mmCIF file of C-alpha atoms in Angstrom:
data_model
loop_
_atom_site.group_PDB
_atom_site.id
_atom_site.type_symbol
_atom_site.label_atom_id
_atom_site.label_comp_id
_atom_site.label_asym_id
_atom_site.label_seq_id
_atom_site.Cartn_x
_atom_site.Cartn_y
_atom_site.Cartn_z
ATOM 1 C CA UNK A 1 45.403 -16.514 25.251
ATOM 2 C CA UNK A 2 43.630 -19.298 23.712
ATOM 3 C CA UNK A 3 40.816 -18.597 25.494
ATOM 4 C CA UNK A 4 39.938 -15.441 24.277
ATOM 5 C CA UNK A 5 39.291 -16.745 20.672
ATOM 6 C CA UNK A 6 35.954 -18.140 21.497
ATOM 7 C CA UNK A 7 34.542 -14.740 22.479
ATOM 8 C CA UNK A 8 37.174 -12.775 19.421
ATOM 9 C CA UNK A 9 35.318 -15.274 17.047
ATOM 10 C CA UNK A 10 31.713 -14.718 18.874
ATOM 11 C CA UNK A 11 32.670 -10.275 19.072
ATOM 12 C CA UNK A 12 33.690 -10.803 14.849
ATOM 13 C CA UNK A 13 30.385 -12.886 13.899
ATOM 14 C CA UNK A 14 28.161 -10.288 15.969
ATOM 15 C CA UNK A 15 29.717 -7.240 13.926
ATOM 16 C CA UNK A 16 29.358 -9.315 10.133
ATOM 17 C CA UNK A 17 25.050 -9.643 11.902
ATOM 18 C CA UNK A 18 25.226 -6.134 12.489
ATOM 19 C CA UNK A 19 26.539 -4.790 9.040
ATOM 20 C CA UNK A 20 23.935 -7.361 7.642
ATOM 21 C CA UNK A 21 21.092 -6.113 9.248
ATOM 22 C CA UNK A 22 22.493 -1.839 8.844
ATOM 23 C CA UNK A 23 22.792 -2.681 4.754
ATOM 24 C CA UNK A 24 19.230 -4.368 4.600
ATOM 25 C CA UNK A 25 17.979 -2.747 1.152
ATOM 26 C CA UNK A 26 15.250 -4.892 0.218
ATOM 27 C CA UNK A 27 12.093 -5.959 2.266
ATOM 28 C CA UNK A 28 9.179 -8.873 1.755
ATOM 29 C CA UNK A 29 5.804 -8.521 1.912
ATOM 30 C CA UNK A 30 5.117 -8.699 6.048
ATOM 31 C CA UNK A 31 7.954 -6.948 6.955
ATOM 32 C CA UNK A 32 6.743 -3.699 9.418
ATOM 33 C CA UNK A 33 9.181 -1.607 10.950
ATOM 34 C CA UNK A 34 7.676 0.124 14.283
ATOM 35 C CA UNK A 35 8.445 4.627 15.063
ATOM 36 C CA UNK A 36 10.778 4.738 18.124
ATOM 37 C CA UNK A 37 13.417 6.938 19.148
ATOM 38 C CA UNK A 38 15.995 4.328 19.617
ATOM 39 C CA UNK A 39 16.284 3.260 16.013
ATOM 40 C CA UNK A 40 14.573 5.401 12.825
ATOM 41 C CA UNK A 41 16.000 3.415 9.821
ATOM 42 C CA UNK A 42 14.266 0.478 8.496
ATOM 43 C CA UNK A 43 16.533 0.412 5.415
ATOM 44 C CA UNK A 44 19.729 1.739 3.901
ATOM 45 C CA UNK A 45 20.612 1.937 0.245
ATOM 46 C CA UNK A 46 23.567 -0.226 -0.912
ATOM 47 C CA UNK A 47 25.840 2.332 -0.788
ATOM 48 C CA UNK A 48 23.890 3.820 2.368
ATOM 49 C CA UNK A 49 23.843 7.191 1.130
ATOM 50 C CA UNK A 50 19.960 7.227 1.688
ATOM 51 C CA UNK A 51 18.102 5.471 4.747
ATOM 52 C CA UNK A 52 14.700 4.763 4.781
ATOM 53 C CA UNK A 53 12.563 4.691 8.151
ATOM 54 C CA UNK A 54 10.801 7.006 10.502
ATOM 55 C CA UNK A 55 12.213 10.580 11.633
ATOM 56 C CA UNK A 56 11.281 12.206 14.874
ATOM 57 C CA UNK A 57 10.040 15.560 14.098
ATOM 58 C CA UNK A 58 11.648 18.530 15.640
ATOM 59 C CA UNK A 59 10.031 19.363 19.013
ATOM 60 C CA UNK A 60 7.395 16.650 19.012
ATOM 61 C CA UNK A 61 6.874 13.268 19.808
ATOM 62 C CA UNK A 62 5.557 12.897 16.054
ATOM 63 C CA UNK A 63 7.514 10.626 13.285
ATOM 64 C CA UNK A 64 7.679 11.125 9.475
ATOM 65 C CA UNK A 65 7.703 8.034 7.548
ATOM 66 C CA UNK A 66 10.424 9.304 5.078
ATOM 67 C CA UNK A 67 13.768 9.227 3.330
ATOM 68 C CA UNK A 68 16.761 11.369 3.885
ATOM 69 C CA UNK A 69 20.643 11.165 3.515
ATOM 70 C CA UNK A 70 22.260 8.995 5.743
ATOM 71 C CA UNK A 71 25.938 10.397 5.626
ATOM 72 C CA UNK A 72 25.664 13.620 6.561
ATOM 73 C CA UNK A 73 25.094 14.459 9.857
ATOM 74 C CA UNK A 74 21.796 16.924 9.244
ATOM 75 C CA UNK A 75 19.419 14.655 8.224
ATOM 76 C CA UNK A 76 18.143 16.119 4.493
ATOM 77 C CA UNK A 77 14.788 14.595 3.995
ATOM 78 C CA UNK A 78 14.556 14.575 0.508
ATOM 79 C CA UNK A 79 10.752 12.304 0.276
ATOM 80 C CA UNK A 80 8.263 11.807 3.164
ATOM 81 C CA UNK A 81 4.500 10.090 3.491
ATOM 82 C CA UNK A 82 2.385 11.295 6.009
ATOM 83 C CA UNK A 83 3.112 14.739 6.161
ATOM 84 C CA UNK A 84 -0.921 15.486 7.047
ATOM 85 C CA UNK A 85 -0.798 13.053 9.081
ATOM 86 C CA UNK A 86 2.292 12.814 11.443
ATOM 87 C CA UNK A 87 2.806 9.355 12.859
ATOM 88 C CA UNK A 88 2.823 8.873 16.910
ATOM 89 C CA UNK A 89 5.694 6.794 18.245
ATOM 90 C CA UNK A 90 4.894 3.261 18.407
ATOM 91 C CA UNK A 91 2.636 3.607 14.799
ATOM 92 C CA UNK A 92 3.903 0.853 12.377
ATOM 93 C CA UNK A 93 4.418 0.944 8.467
ATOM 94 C CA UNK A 94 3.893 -2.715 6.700
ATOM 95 C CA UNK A 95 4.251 -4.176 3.423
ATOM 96 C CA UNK A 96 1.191 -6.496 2.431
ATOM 97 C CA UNK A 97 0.254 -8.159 -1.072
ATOM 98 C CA UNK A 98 -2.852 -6.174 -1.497
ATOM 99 C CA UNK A 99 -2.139 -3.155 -0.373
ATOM 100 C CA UNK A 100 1.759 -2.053 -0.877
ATOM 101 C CA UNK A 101 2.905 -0.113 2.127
ATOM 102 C CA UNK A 102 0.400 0.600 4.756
ATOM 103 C CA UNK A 103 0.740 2.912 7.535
ATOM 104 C CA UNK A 104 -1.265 2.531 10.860
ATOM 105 C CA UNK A 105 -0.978 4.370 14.543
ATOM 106 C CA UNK A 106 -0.480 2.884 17.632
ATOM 107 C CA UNK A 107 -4.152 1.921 18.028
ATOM 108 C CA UNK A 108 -4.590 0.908 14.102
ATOM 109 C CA UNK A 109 -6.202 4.148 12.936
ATOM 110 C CA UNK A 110 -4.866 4.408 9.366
ATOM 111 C CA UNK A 111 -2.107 7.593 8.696
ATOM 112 C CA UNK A 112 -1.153 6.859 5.269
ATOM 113 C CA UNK A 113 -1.350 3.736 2.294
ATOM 114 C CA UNK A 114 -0.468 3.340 -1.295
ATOM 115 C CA UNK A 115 -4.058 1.096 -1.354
ATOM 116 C CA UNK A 116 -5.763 3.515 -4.264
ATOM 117 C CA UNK A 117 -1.986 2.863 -6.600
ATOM 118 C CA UNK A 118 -1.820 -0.742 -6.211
ATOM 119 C CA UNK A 119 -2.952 -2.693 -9.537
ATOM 120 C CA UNK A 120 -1.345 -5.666 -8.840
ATOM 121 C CA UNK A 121 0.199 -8.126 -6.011
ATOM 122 C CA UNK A 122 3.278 -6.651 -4.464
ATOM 123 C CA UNK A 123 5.693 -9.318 -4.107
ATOM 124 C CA UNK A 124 8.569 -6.851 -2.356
ATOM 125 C CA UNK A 125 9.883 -3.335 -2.008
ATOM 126 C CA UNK A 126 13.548 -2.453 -3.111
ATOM 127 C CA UNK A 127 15.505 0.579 -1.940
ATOM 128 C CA UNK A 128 18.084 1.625 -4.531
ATOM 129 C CA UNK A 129 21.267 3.972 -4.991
ATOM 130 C CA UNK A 130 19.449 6.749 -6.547
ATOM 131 C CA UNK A 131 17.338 7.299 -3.267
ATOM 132 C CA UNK A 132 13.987 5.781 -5.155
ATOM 133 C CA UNK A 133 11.680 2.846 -3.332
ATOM 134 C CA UNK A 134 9.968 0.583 -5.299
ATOM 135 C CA UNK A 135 7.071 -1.732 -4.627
ATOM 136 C CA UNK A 136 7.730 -4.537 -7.292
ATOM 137 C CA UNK A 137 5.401 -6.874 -8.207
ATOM 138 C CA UNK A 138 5.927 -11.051 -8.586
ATOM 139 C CA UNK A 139 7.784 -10.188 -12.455
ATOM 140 C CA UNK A 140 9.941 -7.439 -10.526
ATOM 141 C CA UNK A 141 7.727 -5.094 -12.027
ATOM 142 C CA UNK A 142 7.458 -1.407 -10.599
ATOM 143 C CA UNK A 143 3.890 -0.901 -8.917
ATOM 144 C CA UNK A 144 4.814 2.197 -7.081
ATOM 145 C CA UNK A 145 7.569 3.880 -6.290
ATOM 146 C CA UNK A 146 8.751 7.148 -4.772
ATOM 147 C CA UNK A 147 10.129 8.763 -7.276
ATOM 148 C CA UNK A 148 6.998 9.069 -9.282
ATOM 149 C CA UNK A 149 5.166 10.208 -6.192
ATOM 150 C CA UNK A 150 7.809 13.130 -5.092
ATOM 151 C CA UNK A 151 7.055 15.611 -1.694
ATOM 152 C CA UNK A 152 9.059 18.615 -2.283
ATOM 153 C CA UNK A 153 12.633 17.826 -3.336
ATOM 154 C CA UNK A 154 13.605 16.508 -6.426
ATOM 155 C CA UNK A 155 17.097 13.885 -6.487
ATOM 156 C CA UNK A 156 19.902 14.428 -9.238
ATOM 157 C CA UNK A 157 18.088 11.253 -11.392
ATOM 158 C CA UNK A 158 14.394 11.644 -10.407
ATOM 159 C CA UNK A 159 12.471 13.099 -13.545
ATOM 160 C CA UNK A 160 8.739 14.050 -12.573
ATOM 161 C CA UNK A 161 6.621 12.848 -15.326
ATOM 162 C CA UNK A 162 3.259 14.470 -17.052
ATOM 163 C CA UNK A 163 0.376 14.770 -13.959
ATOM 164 C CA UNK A 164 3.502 14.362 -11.293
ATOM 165 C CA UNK A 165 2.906 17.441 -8.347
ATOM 166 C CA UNK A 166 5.662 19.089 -5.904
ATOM 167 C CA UNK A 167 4.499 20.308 -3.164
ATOM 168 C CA UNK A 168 6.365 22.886 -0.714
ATOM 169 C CA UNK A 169 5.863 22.072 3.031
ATOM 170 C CA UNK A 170 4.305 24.296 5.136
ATOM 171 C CA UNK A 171 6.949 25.276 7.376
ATOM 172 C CA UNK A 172 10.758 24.295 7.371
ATOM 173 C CA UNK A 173 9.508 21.645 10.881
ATOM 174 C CA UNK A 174 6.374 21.481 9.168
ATOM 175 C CA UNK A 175 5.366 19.341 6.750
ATOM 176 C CA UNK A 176 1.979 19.538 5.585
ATOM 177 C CA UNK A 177 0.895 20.617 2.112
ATOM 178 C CA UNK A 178 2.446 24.567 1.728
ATOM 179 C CA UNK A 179 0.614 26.959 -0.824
ATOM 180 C CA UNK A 180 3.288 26.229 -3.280
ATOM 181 C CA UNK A 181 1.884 23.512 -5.392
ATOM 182 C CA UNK A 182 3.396 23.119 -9.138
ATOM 183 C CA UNK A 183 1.668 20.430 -11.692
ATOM 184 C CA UNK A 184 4.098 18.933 -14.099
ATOM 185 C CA UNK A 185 1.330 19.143 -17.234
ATOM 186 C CA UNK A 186 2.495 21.389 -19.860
ATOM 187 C CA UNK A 187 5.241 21.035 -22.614
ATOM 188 C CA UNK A 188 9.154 20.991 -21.931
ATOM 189 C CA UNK A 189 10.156 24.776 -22.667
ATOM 190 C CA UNK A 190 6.948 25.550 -20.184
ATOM 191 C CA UNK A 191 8.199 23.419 -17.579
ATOM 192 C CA UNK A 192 11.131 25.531 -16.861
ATOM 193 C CA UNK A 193 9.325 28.444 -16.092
ATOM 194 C CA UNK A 194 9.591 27.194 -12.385
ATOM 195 C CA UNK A 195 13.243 26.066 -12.270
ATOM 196 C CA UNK A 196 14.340 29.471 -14.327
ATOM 197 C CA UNK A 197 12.288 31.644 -11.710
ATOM 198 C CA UNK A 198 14.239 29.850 -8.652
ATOM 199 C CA UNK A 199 17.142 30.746 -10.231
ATOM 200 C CA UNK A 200 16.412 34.050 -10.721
ATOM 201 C CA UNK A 201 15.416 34.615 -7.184
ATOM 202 C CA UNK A 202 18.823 33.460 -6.214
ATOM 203 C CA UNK A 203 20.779 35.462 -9.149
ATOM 204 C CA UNK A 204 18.997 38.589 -7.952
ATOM 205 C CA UNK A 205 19.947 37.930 -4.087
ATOM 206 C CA UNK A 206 16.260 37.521 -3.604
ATOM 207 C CA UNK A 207 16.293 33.707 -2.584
ATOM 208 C CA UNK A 208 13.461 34.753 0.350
ATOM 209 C CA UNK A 209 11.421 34.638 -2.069
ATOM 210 C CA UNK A 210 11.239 31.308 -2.594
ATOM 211 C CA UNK A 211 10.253 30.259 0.847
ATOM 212 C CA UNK A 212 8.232 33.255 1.397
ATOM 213 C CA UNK A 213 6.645 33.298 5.224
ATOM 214 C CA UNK A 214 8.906 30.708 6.920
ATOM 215 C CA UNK A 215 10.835 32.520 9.558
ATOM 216 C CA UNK A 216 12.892 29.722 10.344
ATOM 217 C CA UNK A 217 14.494 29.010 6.859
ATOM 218 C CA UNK A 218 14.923 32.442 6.932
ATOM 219 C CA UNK A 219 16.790 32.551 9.713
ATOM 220 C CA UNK A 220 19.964 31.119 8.223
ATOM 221 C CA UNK A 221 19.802 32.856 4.730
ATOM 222 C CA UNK A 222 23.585 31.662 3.641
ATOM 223 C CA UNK A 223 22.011 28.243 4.341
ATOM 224 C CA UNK A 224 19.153 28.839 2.556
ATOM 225 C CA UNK A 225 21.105 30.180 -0.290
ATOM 226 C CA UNK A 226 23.724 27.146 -0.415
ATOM 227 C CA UNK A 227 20.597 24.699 -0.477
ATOM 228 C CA UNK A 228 19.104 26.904 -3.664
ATOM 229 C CA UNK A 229 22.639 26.350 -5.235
ATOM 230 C CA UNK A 230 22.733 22.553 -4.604
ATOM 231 C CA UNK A 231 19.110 22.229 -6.033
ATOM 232 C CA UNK A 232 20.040 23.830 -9.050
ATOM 233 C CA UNK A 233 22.993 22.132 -9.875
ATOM 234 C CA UNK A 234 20.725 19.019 -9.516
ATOM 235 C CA UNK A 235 18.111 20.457 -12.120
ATOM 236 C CA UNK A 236 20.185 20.965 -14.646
ATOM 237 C CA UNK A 237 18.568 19.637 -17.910
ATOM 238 C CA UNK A 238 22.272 18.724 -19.375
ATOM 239 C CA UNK A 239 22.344 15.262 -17.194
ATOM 240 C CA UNK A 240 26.238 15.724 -17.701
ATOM 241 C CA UNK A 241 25.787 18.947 -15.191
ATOM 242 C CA UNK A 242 24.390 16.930 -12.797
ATOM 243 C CA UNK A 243 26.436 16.221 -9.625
ATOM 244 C CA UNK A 244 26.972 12.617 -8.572
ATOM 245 C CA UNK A 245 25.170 11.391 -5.049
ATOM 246 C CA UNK A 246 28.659 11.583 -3.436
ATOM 247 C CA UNK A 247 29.236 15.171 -4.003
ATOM 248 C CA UNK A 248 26.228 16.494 -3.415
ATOM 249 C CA UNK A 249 26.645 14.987 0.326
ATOM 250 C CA UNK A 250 30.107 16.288 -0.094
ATOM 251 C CA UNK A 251 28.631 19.985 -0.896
ATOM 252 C CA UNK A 252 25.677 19.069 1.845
ATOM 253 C CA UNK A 253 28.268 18.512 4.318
ATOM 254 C CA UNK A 254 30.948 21.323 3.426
ATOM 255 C CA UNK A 255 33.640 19.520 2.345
ATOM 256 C CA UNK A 256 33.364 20.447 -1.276
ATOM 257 C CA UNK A 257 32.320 24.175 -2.299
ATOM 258 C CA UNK A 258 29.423 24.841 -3.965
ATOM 259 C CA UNK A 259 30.113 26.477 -7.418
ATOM 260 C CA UNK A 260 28.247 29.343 -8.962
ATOM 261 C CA UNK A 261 25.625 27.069 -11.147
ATOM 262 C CA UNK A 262 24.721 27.580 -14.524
ATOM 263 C CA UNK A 263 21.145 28.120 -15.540
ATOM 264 C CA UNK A 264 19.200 25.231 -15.652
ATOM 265 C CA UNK A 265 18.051 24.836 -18.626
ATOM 266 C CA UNK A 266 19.494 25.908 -22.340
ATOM 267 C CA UNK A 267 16.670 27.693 -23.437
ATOM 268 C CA UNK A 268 16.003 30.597 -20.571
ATOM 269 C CA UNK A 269 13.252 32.282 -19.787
ATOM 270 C CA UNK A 270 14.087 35.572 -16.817
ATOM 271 C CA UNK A 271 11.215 36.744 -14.621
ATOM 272 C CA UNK A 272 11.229 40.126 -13.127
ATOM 273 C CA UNK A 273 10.519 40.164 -9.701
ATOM 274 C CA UNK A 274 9.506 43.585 -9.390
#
Protein backbone atom coordinates (compact mmCIF):
# COMPACT_ATOMS: atom_id res chain seq x y z
CA UNK A 1 0.00 0.00 0.00
CA UNK A 2 2.67 2.33 0.84
CA UNK A 3 3.90 2.18 -2.33
CA UNK A 4 1.29 3.55 -4.21
CA UNK A 5 1.58 7.04 -2.51
CA UNK A 6 4.52 8.06 -4.53
CA UNK A 7 2.61 7.80 -7.82
CA UNK A 8 -1.16 9.03 -5.73
CA UNK A 9 1.06 12.11 -4.77
CA UNK A 10 2.78 12.33 -8.46
CA UNK A 11 -1.31 11.50 -10.25
CA UNK A 12 -2.61 14.65 -7.51
CA UNK A 13 0.34 17.22 -8.42
CA UNK A 14 -0.19 16.45 -12.31
CA UNK A 15 -4.07 17.31 -12.00
CA UNK A 16 -3.32 20.85 -9.60
CA UNK A 17 -0.55 21.51 -13.30
CA UNK A 18 -3.39 20.77 -15.32
CA UNK A 19 -6.16 23.03 -13.69
CA UNK A 20 -3.25 25.65 -13.64
CA UNK A 21 -2.51 25.65 -17.06
CA UNK A 22 -6.85 25.13 -18.19
CA UNK A 23 -7.53 28.54 -15.86
CA UNK A 24 -4.54 30.53 -17.50
CA UNK A 25 -6.38 34.07 -17.91
CA UNK A 26 -3.62 36.34 -18.36
CA UNK A 27 -0.67 36.20 -20.93
CA UNK A 28 2.94 38.23 -21.27
CA UNK A 29 4.23 39.78 -24.01
CA UNK A 30 5.94 36.57 -26.09
CA UNK A 31 3.46 34.28 -25.32
CA UNK A 32 2.04 32.64 -28.98
CA UNK A 33 -0.36 30.01 -28.95
CA UNK A 34 -0.11 27.82 -32.35
CA UNK A 35 -3.99 26.59 -34.55
CA UNK A 36 -4.22 22.77 -34.14
CA UNK A 37 -6.95 20.47 -33.81
CA UNK A 38 -5.79 18.86 -30.68
CA UNK A 39 -6.12 21.87 -28.43
CA UNK A 40 -8.11 25.40 -29.57
CA UNK A 41 -8.00 27.35 -26.22
CA UNK A 42 -5.16 29.48 -25.36
CA UNK A 43 -7.07 31.00 -22.41
CA UNK A 44 -10.09 30.65 -20.18
CA UNK A 45 -11.77 33.35 -18.16
CA UNK A 46 -11.65 32.94 -14.34
CA UNK A 47 -14.79 31.59 -14.12
CA UNK A 48 -14.19 29.79 -17.64
CA UNK A 49 -17.37 30.75 -19.01
CA UNK A 50 -15.46 32.22 -22.11
CA UNK A 51 -12.22 30.59 -23.75
CA UNK A 52 -10.07 32.30 -25.88
CA UNK A 53 -8.02 30.47 -28.77
CA UNK A 54 -8.44 29.24 -32.28
CA UNK A 55 -11.73 27.41 -33.64
CA UNK A 56 -11.69 25.02 -36.53
CA UNK A 57 -14.17 26.19 -38.95
CA UNK A 58 -16.92 23.93 -40.01
CA UNK A 59 -15.85 21.80 -43.02
CA UNK A 60 -12.38 23.24 -43.47
CA UNK A 61 -9.07 22.95 -42.33
CA UNK A 62 -9.30 26.86 -41.58
CA UNK A 63 -9.13 28.36 -37.79
CA UNK A 64 -10.78 31.54 -36.40
CA UNK A 65 -8.79 33.31 -33.92
CA UNK A 66 -11.84 34.02 -31.61
CA UNK A 67 -13.83 33.85 -28.41
CA UNK A 68 -16.81 31.78 -27.60
CA UNK A 69 -18.52 30.15 -24.49
CA UNK A 70 -16.76 27.50 -23.02
CA UNK A 71 -19.64 25.69 -21.04
CA UNK A 72 -21.93 24.89 -23.37
CA UNK A 73 -21.37 22.30 -25.58
CA UNK A 74 -22.13 24.40 -29.10
CA UNK A 75 -19.45 26.57 -29.20
CA UNK A 76 -21.23 30.37 -29.42
CA UNK A 77 -18.58 32.55 -30.86
CA UNK A 78 -19.52 35.68 -29.60
CA UNK A 79 -15.96 37.88 -31.07
CA UNK A 80 -13.53 36.66 -33.79
CA UNK A 81 -10.29 38.35 -35.75
CA UNK A 82 -9.57 37.19 -38.98
CA UNK A 83 -12.74 36.56 -40.38
CA UNK A 84 -11.26 37.80 -44.11
CA UNK A 85 -8.66 36.08 -43.52
CA UNK A 86 -9.15 32.49 -42.07
CA UNK A 87 -6.06 31.15 -40.38
CA UNK A 88 -4.43 27.66 -41.74
CA UNK A 89 -3.59 25.14 -39.04
CA UNK A 90 -0.22 25.55 -37.77
CA UNK A 91 -0.58 29.78 -38.15
CA UNK A 92 0.42 31.34 -34.74
CA UNK A 93 -1.08 34.45 -32.83
CA UNK A 94 1.69 36.39 -30.51
CA UNK A 95 1.75 39.09 -28.13
CA UNK A 96 4.79 41.58 -28.71
CA UNK A 97 5.54 45.14 -27.07
CA UNK A 98 5.16 46.99 -30.27
CA UNK A 99 2.65 45.54 -31.84
CA UNK A 100 -0.20 43.97 -29.38
CA UNK A 101 -1.43 40.73 -30.81
CA UNK A 102 -0.09 39.69 -34.10
CA UNK A 103 -1.34 37.03 -36.23
CA UNK A 104 0.90 35.19 -38.84
CA UNK A 105 0.35 31.79 -41.12
CA UNK A 106 2.31 28.94 -41.19
CA UNK A 107 4.90 30.48 -43.52
CA UNK A 108 4.76 34.13 -41.71
CA UNK A 109 2.42 35.82 -44.19
CA UNK A 110 0.51 38.22 -41.90
CA UNK A 111 -3.61 37.28 -41.34
CA UNK A 112 -4.47 39.79 -38.86
CA UNK A 113 -2.67 42.58 -36.10
CA UNK A 114 -3.83 45.24 -33.78
CA UNK A 115 -0.34 47.19 -35.17
CA UNK A 116 -2.47 50.47 -36.57
CA UNK A 117 -4.35 50.60 -32.49
CA UNK A 118 -1.29 50.33 -30.56
CA UNK A 119 -0.15 53.84 -28.99
CA UNK A 120 1.82 52.55 -26.47
CA UNK A 121 4.04 49.43 -25.14
CA UNK A 122 1.87 46.48 -24.30
CA UNK A 123 3.12 45.06 -21.22
CA UNK A 124 0.27 42.00 -21.16
CA UNK A 125 -3.16 40.90 -22.25
CA UNK A 126 -5.90 39.97 -19.60
CA UNK A 127 -8.97 37.86 -20.29
CA UNK A 128 -11.81 38.75 -17.92
CA UNK A 129 -15.36 37.46 -16.67
CA UNK A 130 -17.33 39.60 -18.89
CA UNK A 131 -15.84 37.82 -22.07
CA UNK A 132 -13.62 41.19 -22.94
CA UNK A 133 -9.56 40.90 -23.77
CA UNK A 134 -7.48 43.55 -23.00
CA UNK A 135 -4.02 44.52 -24.13
CA UNK A 136 -2.78 46.60 -21.04
CA UNK A 137 -0.04 48.65 -21.11
CA UNK A 138 3.10 48.88 -18.29
CA UNK A 139 0.36 51.25 -15.84
CA UNK A 140 -2.34 48.39 -16.53
CA UNK A 141 -3.75 50.70 -18.83
CA UNK A 142 -6.28 49.46 -21.61
CA UNK A 143 -4.57 49.79 -25.19
CA UNK A 144 -7.03 47.62 -26.94
CA UNK A 145 -9.45 45.48 -26.16
CA UNK A 146 -12.26 43.45 -27.68
CA UNK A 147 -15.00 44.85 -26.54
CA UNK A 148 -14.44 48.15 -28.20
CA UNK A 149 -13.63 46.36 -31.41
CA UNK A 150 -16.94 43.97 -31.51
CA UNK A 151 -17.64 41.32 -34.79
CA UNK A 152 -21.25 40.70 -34.72
CA UNK A 153 -22.53 39.83 -31.24
CA UNK A 154 -22.81 42.06 -28.56
CA UNK A 155 -22.22 40.46 -24.54
CA UNK A 156 -24.78 41.40 -21.66
CA UNK A 157 -21.96 44.30 -20.39
CA UNK A 158 -20.30 45.29 -23.71
CA UNK A 159 -21.60 48.91 -24.65
CA UNK A 160 -20.41 49.92 -28.30
CA UNK A 161 -19.27 53.41 -28.09
CA UNK A 162 -19.63 56.52 -30.75
CA UNK A 163 -17.63 55.30 -34.28
CA UNK A 164 -17.90 51.44 -32.84
CA UNK A 165 -19.31 49.08 -36.14
CA UNK A 166 -21.20 45.51 -36.01
CA UNK A 167 -20.86 43.69 -38.63
CA UNK A 168 -23.13 40.53 -39.66
CA UNK A 169 -21.08 37.59 -41.10
CA UNK A 170 -21.59 36.47 -44.30
CA UNK A 171 -22.94 33.17 -43.80
CA UNK A 172 -23.85 31.29 -40.47
CA UNK A 173 -19.99 28.99 -41.36
CA UNK A 174 -18.95 32.06 -42.88
CA UNK A 175 -17.44 34.74 -41.48
CA UNK A 176 -16.42 37.44 -43.60
CA UNK A 177 -17.88 40.94 -43.58
CA UNK A 178 -22.01 40.34 -44.44
CA UNK A 179 -23.95 43.37 -46.06
CA UNK A 180 -25.30 44.17 -42.70
CA UNK A 181 -23.03 46.80 -41.40
CA UNK A 182 -24.53 49.29 -38.56
CA UNK A 183 -22.27 52.47 -37.33
CA UNK A 184 -22.85 53.38 -33.76
CA UNK A 185 -22.72 57.47 -34.64
CA UNK A 186 -25.92 59.06 -33.95
CA UNK A 187 -27.71 60.07 -30.62
CA UNK A 188 -29.25 57.51 -28.00
CA UNK A 189 -33.10 57.49 -29.03
CA UNK A 190 -31.53 56.93 -32.81
CA UNK A 191 -29.52 54.14 -31.79
CA UNK A 192 -32.41 51.96 -31.07
CA UNK A 193 -33.79 52.09 -34.30
CA UNK A 194 -31.74 48.81 -34.92
CA UNK A 195 -32.42 46.91 -31.67
CA UNK A 196 -36.40 48.00 -31.89
CA UNK A 197 -36.49 46.69 -35.64
CA UNK A 198 -34.95 43.14 -34.47
CA UNK A 199 -37.50 43.01 -32.18
CA UNK A 200 -40.08 43.67 -34.32
CA UNK A 201 -39.03 41.09 -36.79
CA UNK A 202 -39.31 38.59 -34.05
CA UNK A 203 -42.77 40.05 -32.52
CA UNK A 204 -44.21 39.80 -36.02
CA UNK A 205 -42.92 36.01 -36.52
CA UNK A 206 -40.76 37.47 -39.20
CA UNK A 207 -37.27 36.72 -37.51
CA UNK A 208 -35.96 35.57 -41.35
CA UNK A 209 -35.68 38.69 -41.81
CA UNK A 210 -32.96 39.37 -39.91
CA UNK A 211 -30.59 36.94 -41.45
CA UNK A 212 -32.02 37.36 -44.79
CA UNK A 213 -30.17 34.86 -47.53
CA UNK A 214 -28.51 32.36 -45.14
CA UNK A 215 -30.11 29.04 -45.78
CA UNK A 216 -28.46 27.43 -43.06
CA UNK A 217 -29.65 29.66 -40.09
CA UNK A 218 -32.70 29.25 -41.67
CA UNK A 219 -32.79 25.90 -41.49
CA UNK A 220 -33.49 25.65 -37.77
CA UNK A 221 -35.93 28.67 -37.43
CA UNK A 222 -36.98 27.75 -33.56
CA UNK A 223 -33.19 28.08 -33.13
CA UNK A 224 -32.93 31.03 -34.83
CA UNK A 225 -35.80 32.45 -32.98
CA UNK A 226 -34.49 31.36 -29.35
CA UNK A 227 -31.04 33.08 -30.29
CA UNK A 228 -33.18 36.50 -31.30
CA UNK A 229 -34.80 36.10 -27.77
CA UNK A 230 -31.47 35.65 -25.88
CA UNK A 231 -29.98 38.73 -27.79
CA UNK A 232 -32.66 40.80 -26.76
CA UNK A 233 -32.83 40.09 -23.33
CA UNK A 234 -29.09 41.04 -23.45
CA UNK A 235 -29.89 44.55 -25.10
CA UNK A 236 -32.03 45.66 -22.83
CA UNK A 237 -31.17 49.35 -21.97
CA UNK A 238 -32.54 48.78 -18.17
CA UNK A 239 -29.01 47.00 -17.11
CA UNK A 240 -31.32 45.46 -14.29
CA UNK A 241 -33.05 43.39 -17.40
CA UNK A 242 -30.00 42.11 -18.29
CA UNK A 243 -29.37 38.37 -17.68
CA UNK A 244 -26.28 37.33 -15.75
CA UNK A 245 -23.37 35.25 -17.83
CA UNK A 246 -24.62 32.09 -16.02
CA UNK A 247 -28.06 32.15 -17.33
CA UNK A 248 -27.62 33.10 -20.49
CA UNK A 249 -25.41 29.72 -20.88
CA UNK A 250 -28.21 28.29 -18.88
CA UNK A 251 -30.87 29.58 -21.65
CA UNK A 252 -27.93 28.74 -24.43
CA UNK A 253 -27.89 25.32 -23.22
CA UNK A 254 -31.74 24.63 -22.43
CA UNK A 255 -31.78 24.28 -19.03
CA UNK A 256 -33.53 27.51 -18.27
CA UNK A 257 -36.49 28.77 -20.66
CA UNK A 258 -36.23 31.64 -22.48
CA UNK A 259 -38.96 34.21 -21.47
CA UNK A 260 -40.98 36.37 -23.78
CA UNK A 261 -38.55 39.66 -23.58
CA UNK A 262 -39.59 43.01 -23.16
CA UNK A 263 -38.73 45.67 -25.67
CA UNK A 264 -35.46 46.86 -25.47
CA UNK A 265 -35.51 50.02 -24.90
CA UNK A 266 -38.19 52.46 -22.92
CA UNK A 267 -38.73 54.76 -25.53
CA UNK A 268 -39.99 52.51 -28.76
CA UNK A 269 -39.91 53.15 -32.02
CA UNK A 270 -42.15 50.04 -34.40
CA UNK A 271 -41.16 49.55 -38.03
CA UNK A 272 -43.54 48.12 -40.47
CA UNK A 273 -42.21 45.52 -42.40
CA UNK A 274 -44.52 45.63 -45.13
Amino acid sequence: MASLLPFLLLSLILQSISVVAQTKSTIATGDSFTAQTNNSTWLLSPSGDFAFGFLPIKDTDLFLLSIWYAKISEKTIVWYANGDSPAPKGSKVELNVNDGLVLTSPNGDGLWNTTALIRGGVFRGVFNDTGNFVLQDGDFSSQWETFKFPSDTLLPSQVVEKGGKLSSRLKETNFSKGRCVEEMEQEDEEKAILTDWAYDCYNEGAVDALVEGDNEALDDKEKLEKLVMIAIWCVQEDPYLRPTMRKVLHMLEGTVDVQVPPYPSPISIQYSLN
